[in-house]
Short mmCIF file of C-alpha atoms and ligand atoms in Angstrom, two decimals:
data_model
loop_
_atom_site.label_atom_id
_atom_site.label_comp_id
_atom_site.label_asym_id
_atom_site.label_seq_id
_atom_site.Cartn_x
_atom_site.Cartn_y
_atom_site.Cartn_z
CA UNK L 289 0.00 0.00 0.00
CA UNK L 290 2.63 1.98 0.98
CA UNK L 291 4.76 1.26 -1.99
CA UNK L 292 1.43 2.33 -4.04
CA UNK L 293 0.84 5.49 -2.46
CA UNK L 294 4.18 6.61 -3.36
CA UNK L 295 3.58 5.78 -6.77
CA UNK L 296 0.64 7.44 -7.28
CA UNK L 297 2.49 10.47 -5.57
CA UNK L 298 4.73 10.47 -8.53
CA UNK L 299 2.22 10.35 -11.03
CA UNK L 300 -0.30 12.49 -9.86
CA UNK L 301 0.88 15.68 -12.02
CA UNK L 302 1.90 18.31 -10.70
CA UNK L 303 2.64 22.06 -12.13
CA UNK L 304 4.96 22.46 -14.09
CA UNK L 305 5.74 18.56 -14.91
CA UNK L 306 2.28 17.68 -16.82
CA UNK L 307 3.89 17.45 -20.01
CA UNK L 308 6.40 14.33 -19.23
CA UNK L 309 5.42 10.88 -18.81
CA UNK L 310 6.29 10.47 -15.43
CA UNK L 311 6.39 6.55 -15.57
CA UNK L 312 8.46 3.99 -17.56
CA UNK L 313 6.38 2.95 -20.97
CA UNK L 314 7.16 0.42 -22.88
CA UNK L 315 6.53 -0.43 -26.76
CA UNK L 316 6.55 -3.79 -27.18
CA UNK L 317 5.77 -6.14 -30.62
CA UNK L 318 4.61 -9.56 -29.79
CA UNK L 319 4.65 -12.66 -32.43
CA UNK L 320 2.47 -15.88 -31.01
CA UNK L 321 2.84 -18.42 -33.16
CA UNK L 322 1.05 -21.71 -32.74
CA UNK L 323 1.88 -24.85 -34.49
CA UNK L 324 -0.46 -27.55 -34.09
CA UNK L 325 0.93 -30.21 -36.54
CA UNK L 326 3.72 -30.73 -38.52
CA UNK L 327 2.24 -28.68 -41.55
CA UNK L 328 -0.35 -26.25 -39.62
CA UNK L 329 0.86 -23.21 -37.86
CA UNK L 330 -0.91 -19.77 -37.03
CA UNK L 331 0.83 -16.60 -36.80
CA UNK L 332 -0.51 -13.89 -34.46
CA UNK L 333 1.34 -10.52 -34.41
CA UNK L 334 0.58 -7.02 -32.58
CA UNK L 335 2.41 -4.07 -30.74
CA UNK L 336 1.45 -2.78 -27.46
CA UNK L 337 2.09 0.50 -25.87
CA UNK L 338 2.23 -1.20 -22.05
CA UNK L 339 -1.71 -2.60 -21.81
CA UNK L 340 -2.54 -0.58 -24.79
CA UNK L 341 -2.87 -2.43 -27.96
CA UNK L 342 -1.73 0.09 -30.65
CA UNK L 343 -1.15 -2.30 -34.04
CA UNK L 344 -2.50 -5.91 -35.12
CA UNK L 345 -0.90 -7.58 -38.04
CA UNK L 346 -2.65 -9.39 -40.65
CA UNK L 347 -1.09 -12.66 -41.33
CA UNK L 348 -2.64 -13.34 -44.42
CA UNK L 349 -1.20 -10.16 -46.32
CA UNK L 350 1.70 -8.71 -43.75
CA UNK L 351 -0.11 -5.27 -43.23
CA UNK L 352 -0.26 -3.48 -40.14
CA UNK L 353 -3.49 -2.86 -38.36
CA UNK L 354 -3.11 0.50 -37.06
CA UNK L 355 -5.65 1.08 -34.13
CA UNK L 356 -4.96 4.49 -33.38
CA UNK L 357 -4.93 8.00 -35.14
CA UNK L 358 -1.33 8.41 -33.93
CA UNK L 359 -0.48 4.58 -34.27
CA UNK L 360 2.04 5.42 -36.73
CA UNK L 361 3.68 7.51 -34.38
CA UNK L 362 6.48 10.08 -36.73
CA UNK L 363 7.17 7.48 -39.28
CA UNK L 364 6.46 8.19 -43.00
CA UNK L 365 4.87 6.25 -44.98
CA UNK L 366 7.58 4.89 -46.76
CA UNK L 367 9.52 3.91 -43.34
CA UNK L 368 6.37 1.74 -42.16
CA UNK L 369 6.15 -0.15 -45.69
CA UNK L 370 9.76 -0.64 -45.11
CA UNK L 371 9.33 -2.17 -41.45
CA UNK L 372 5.97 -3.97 -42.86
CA UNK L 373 8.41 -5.68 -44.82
CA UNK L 374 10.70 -6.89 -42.47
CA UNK L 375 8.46 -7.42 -40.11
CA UNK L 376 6.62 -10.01 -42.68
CA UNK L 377 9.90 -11.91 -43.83
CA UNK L 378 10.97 -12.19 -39.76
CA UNK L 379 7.75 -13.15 -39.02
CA UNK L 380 7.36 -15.99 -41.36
CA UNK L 381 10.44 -17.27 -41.31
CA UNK L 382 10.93 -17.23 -37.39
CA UNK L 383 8.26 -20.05 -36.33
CA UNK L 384 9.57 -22.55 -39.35
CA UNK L 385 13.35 -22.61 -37.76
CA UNK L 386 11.27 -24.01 -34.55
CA UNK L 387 9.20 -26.60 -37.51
CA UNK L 388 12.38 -28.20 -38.25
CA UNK L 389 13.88 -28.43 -35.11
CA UNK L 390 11.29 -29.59 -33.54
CA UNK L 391 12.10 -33.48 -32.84
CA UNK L 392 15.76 -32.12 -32.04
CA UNK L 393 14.61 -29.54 -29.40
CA UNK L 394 11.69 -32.15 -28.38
CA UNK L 395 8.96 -29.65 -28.99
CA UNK L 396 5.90 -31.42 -28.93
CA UNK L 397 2.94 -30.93 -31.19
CA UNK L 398 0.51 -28.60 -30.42
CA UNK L 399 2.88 -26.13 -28.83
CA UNK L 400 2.83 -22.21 -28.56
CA UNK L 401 6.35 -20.29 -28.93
CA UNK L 402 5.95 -16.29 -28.10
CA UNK L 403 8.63 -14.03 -29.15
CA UNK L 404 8.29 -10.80 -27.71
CA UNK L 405 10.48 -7.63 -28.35
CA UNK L 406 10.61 -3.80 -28.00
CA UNK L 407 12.08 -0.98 -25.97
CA UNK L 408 11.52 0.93 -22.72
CA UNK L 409 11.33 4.73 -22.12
CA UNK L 410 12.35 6.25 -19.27
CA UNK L 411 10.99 9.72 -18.21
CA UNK L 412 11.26 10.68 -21.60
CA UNK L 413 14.64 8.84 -22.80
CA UNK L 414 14.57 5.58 -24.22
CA UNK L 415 16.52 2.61 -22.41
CA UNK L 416 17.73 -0.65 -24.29
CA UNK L 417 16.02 -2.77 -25.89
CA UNK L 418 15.13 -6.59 -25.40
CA UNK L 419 13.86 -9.47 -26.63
CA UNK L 420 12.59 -12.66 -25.44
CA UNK L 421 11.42 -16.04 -26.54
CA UNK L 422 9.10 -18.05 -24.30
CA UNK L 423 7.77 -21.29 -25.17
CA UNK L 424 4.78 -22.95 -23.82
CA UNK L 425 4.64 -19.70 -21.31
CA UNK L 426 7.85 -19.66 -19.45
CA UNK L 427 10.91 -17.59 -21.06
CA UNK L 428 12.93 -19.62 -22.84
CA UNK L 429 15.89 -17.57 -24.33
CA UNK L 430 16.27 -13.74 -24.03
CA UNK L 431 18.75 -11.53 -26.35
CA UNK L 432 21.44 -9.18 -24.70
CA UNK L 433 24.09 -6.99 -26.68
CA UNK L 434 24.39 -9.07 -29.65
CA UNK L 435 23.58 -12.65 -28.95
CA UNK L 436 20.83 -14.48 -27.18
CA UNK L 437 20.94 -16.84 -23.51
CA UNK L 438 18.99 -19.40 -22.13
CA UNK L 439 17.10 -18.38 -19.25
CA UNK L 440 17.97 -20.29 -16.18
CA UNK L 441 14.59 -22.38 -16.19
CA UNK L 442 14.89 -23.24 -20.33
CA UNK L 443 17.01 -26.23 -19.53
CA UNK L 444 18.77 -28.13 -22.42
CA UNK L 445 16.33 -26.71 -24.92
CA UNK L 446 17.03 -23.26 -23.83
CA UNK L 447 21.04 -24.13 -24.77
CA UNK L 448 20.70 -25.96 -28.07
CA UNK L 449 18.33 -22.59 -29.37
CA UNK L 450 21.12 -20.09 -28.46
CA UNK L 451 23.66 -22.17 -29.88
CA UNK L 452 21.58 -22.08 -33.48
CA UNK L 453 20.29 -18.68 -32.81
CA UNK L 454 24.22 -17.14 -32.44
CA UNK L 455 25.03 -18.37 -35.55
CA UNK L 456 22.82 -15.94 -37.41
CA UNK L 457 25.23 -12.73 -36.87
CA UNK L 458 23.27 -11.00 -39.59
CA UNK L 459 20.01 -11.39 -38.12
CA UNK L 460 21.22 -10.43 -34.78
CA UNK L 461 22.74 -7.23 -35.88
CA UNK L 462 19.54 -6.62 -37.15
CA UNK L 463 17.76 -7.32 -34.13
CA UNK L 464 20.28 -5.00 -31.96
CA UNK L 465 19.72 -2.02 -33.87
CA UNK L 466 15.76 -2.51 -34.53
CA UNK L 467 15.06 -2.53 -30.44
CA UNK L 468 18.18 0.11 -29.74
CA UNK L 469 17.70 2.52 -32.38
CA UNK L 470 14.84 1.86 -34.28
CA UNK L 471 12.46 0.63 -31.47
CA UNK L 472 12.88 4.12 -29.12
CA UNK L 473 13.04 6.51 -32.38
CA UNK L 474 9.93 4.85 -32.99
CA UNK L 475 8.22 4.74 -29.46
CA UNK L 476 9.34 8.77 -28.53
CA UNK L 477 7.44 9.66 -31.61
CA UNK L 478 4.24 7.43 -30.63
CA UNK L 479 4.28 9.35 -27.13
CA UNK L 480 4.15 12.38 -29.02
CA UNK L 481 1.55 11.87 -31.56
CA UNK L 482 -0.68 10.04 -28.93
CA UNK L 483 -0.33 12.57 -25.65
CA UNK L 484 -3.82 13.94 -25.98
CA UNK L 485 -5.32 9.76 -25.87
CA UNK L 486 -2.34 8.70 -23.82
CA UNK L 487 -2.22 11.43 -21.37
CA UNK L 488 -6.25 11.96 -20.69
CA UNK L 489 -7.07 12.08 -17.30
CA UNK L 490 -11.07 10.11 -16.84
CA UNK L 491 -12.54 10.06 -13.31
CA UNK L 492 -13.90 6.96 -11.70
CA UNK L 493 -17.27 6.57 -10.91
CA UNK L 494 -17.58 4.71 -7.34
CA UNK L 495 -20.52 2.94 -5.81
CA UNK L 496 -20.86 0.36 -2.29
CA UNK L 497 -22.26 -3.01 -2.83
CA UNK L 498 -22.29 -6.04 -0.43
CA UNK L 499 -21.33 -9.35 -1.74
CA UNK L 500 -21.85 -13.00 -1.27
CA UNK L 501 -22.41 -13.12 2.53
CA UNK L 502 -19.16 -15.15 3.99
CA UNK L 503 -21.03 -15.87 6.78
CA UNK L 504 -23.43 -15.59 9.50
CA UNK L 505 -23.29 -12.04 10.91
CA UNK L 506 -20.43 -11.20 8.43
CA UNK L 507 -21.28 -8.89 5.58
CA UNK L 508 -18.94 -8.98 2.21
CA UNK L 509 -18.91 -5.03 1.41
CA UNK L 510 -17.44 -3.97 -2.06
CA UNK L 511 -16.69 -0.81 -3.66
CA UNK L 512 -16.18 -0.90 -7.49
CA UNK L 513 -14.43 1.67 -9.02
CA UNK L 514 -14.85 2.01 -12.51
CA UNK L 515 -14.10 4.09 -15.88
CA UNK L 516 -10.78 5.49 -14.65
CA UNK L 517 -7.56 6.21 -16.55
CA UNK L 518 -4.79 5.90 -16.11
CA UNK L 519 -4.79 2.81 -14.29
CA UNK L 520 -2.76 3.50 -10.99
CA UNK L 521 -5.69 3.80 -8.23
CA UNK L 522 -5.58 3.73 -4.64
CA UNK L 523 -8.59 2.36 -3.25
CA UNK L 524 -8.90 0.76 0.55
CA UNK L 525 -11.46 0.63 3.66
CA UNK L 526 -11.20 3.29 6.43
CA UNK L 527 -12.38 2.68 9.55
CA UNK L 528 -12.86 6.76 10.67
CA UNK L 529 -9.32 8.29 9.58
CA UNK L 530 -7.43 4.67 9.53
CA UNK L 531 -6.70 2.18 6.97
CA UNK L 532 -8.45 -1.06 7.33
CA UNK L 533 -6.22 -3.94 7.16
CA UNK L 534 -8.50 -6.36 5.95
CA UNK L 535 -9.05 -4.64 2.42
CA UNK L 536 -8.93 -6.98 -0.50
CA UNK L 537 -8.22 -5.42 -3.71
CA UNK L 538 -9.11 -7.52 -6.85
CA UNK L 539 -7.47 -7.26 -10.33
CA UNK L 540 -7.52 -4.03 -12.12
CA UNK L 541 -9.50 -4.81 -15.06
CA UNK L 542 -9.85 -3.38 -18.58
CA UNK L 543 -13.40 -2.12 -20.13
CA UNK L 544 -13.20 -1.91 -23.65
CA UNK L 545 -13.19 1.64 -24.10
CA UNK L 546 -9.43 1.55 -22.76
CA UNK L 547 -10.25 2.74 -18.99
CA UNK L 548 -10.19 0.80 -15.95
CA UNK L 549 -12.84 -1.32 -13.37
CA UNK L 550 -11.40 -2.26 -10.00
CA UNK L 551 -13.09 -3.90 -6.99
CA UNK L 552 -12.06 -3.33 -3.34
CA UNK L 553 -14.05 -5.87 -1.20
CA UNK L 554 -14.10 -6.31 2.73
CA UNK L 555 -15.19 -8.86 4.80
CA UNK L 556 -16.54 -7.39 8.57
CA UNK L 557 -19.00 -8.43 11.38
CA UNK L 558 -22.28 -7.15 10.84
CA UNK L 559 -22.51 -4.41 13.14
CA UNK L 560 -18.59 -3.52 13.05
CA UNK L 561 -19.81 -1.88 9.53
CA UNK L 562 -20.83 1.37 10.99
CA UNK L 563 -17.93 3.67 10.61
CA UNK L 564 -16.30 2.31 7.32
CA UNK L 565 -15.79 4.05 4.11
CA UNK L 566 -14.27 3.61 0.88
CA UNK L 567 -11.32 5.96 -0.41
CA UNK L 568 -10.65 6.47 -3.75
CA UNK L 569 -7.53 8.16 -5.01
CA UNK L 570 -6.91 9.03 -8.54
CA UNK L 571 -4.80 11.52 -10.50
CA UNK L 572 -7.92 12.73 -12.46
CA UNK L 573 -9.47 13.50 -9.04
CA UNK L 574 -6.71 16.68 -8.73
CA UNK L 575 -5.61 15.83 -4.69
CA UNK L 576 -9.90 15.63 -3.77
CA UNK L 577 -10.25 11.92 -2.52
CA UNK L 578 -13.30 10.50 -2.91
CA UNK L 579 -15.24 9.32 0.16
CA UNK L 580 -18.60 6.93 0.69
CA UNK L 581 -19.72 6.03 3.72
CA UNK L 582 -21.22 3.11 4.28
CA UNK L 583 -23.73 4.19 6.63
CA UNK L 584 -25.27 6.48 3.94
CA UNK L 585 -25.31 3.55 2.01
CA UNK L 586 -26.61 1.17 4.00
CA UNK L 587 -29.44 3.77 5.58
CA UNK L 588 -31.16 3.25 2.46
CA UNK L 589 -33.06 0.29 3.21
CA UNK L 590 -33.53 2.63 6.72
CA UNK L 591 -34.71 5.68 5.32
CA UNK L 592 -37.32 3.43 3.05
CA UNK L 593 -38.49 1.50 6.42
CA UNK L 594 -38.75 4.98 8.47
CA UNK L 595 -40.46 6.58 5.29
CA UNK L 596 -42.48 3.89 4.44
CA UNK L 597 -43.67 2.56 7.72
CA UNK L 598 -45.55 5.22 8.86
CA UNK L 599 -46.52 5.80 5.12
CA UNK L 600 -48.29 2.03 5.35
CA UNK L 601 -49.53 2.90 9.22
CA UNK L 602 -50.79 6.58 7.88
CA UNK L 603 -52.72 4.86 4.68
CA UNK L 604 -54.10 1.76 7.23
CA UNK L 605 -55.35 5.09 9.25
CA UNK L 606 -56.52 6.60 6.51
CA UNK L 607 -58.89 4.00 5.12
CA UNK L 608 -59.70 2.70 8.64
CA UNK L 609 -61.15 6.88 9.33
CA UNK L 610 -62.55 6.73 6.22
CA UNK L 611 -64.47 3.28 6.67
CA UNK L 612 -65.76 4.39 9.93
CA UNK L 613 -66.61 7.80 8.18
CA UNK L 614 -68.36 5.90 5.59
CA UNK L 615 -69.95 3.54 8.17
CA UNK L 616 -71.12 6.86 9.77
CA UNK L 617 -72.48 9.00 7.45
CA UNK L 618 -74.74 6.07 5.78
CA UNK L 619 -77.00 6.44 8.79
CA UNK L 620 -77.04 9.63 8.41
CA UNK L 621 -77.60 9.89 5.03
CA UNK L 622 -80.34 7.93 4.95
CA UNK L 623 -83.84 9.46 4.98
CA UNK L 624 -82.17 12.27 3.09
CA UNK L 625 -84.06 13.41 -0.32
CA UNK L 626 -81.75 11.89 -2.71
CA UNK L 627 -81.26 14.75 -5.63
C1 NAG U 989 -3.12 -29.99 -38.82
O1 NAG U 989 -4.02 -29.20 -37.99
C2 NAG U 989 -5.05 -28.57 -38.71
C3 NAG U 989 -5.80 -27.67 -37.75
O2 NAG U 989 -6.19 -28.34 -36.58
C4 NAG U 989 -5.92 -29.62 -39.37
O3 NAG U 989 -6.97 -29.00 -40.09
C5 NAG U 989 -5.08 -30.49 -40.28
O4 NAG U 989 -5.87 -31.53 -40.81
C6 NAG U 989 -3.89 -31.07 -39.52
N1 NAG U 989 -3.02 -31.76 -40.46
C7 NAG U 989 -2.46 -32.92 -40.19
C8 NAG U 989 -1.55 -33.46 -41.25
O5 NAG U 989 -2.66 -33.53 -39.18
#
């Protein structure tokens, strides 16, 4: 938590900063290829500003998918024909060294082999770049300077790649200087053509809920946070001015318009609930947290019983009076000329 509200300290903006990206971003390209048989494989390709999907790849033809306005970042047209190019000769030729080694590296059929690379930036300069290779989910090799190393779980298979992979001093070279000098040239000019998507500021919405009851006397309560961007958010309990320890904060999840859904749930006795809130904290929120109580919450099924009992006990009066009324004025009205 701790850790988190530091975090969030740092990207809240502040004055004269708003401009910079005040977090490390990375642009990554991802290939998935999946081979289910000797003679059947399927390429999936796309790039990814961190969680943000900014390219798909067609297989079929080689052509980007561009999902953005500024997906293209400051590269001319000529440039991205030229890396659609390269892209689709890498990317077809990559998964069919792992076809014809596959008795030799014991790959069994169907298998998944993920090569992932790209480059970081770092308050607005651009680190190294990497690339890895994972295979069935763990990492399997990963490439540093020039030449590519088993990671310490790949085992034999890990060894025998590197040891065809370092032959290929062409491709390598080619590697280095697409995630050192290509890859950040590329992502500093995606940072700048996207700021106005990439640097909105949305506002969570926040509501209480309680959940499946864990028990007798226990309630499950919940606050959902949701429509937010960018994704760091602080959410807990408070019990009065102090943070309650039992907070449970689930996954930060994606909607599909790009902003964020988190739930912050909270398992308490019954009537320990009094005094809680929820606290929200968000960048877009400008230093005002937002606060619900659950007592104004909960009240509502309170306010509808103290509203709506004497509303029933009023109307029972009502129509008892007006029976009795009745019952007392048809005497009365009888022997009157009717008009
Ligand atoms: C390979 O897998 C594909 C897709 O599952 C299938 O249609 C095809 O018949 C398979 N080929 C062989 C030779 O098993």
């Amino acid at each position: 938590m701790f850790l988190q509200m530091a975090l969030l300290t740092v990207l809240v903006p502040g004055g004269d900063s708003d401009d910079d990206y005040q977090e490390p971003i990375s642009l990554r390209t991802i290939l998935t290829t999946s081979f289910c048989n000797r003679s059947w494989t399927q390429n999936q390709g796309s790039a990814w500003l961190d969680e943000l999907q900014t390219r798909g790849w067609d297989s079929k033809t080689g052509a980007f998918i561009f999902l953005w306005p500024w997906s293209r970042g400051n590269f001319s047209n000529e440039e991205l024909m030229e890396q659609e190019k390269s892209f689709h000769t890498f990317f077809t030729r990559f998964p069919l060294v792992f076809q014809d080694h596959a008795s030799q590296w014991q790959l069994e059929y169907p298998f998944q082999v993920q090569l992932a690379g790209g480059c970081d930036s770092h308050f607005g300069e651009a680190s190294t770049g990497f690339m890895q290779i994972a295979y069935q989910g763990p990492d399997l090799v990963s490439f540093q300077n020039t030449s590519w190393w088993p990671s310490p779980k790949g085992g034999r298979r890990a060894q025998q790649v590197c040891k065809l992979f370092n032959q290929y001093h062409v491709v390598n070279l080619r590697i280095q200087a697409n995630i050192n000098d290509m890859c950040p040239h590329f992502l500093l000019g995606l940072l700048e053509a996207g700021k106005a998507d990439l640097q909105r500021q949305m506002r969570p919405e926040a509501w209480l809920s309680t959940g499946p009851s864990p028990g007798s006397g226990h309630l499950l309560l919940v606050c959902h946070v949701s429509g937010f961007y960018p994704k760091p958010v602080w959410v807990t309990w408070m019990r009065g001015d102090q943070e309650h320890q039992g907070t449970r904060r689930g996954d930060v999840l994606p909607h599909a318009d790009g902003t964020w859904y988190l739930q912050t749930s909270l398992d308490v006795e019954a009537r320990e609930a009094a005094d809680l809130s929820c606290l929200v904290r968000h960048s877009s929120l400008e230093g005002q947290d937002m606060v619900f109580y659950w007592e104004q919450h909960r009240p509502v099924d309170l306010v509808f019983l103290v509203v709506s009992v004497p509303l029933v006990l009023l109307a029972g009066l009502a129509s008892w009076l007006w029976k009795r009324q009745k019952s007392h004025k048809t005497p009365q009205c009888t022997g009157l000329p009717l008009e």
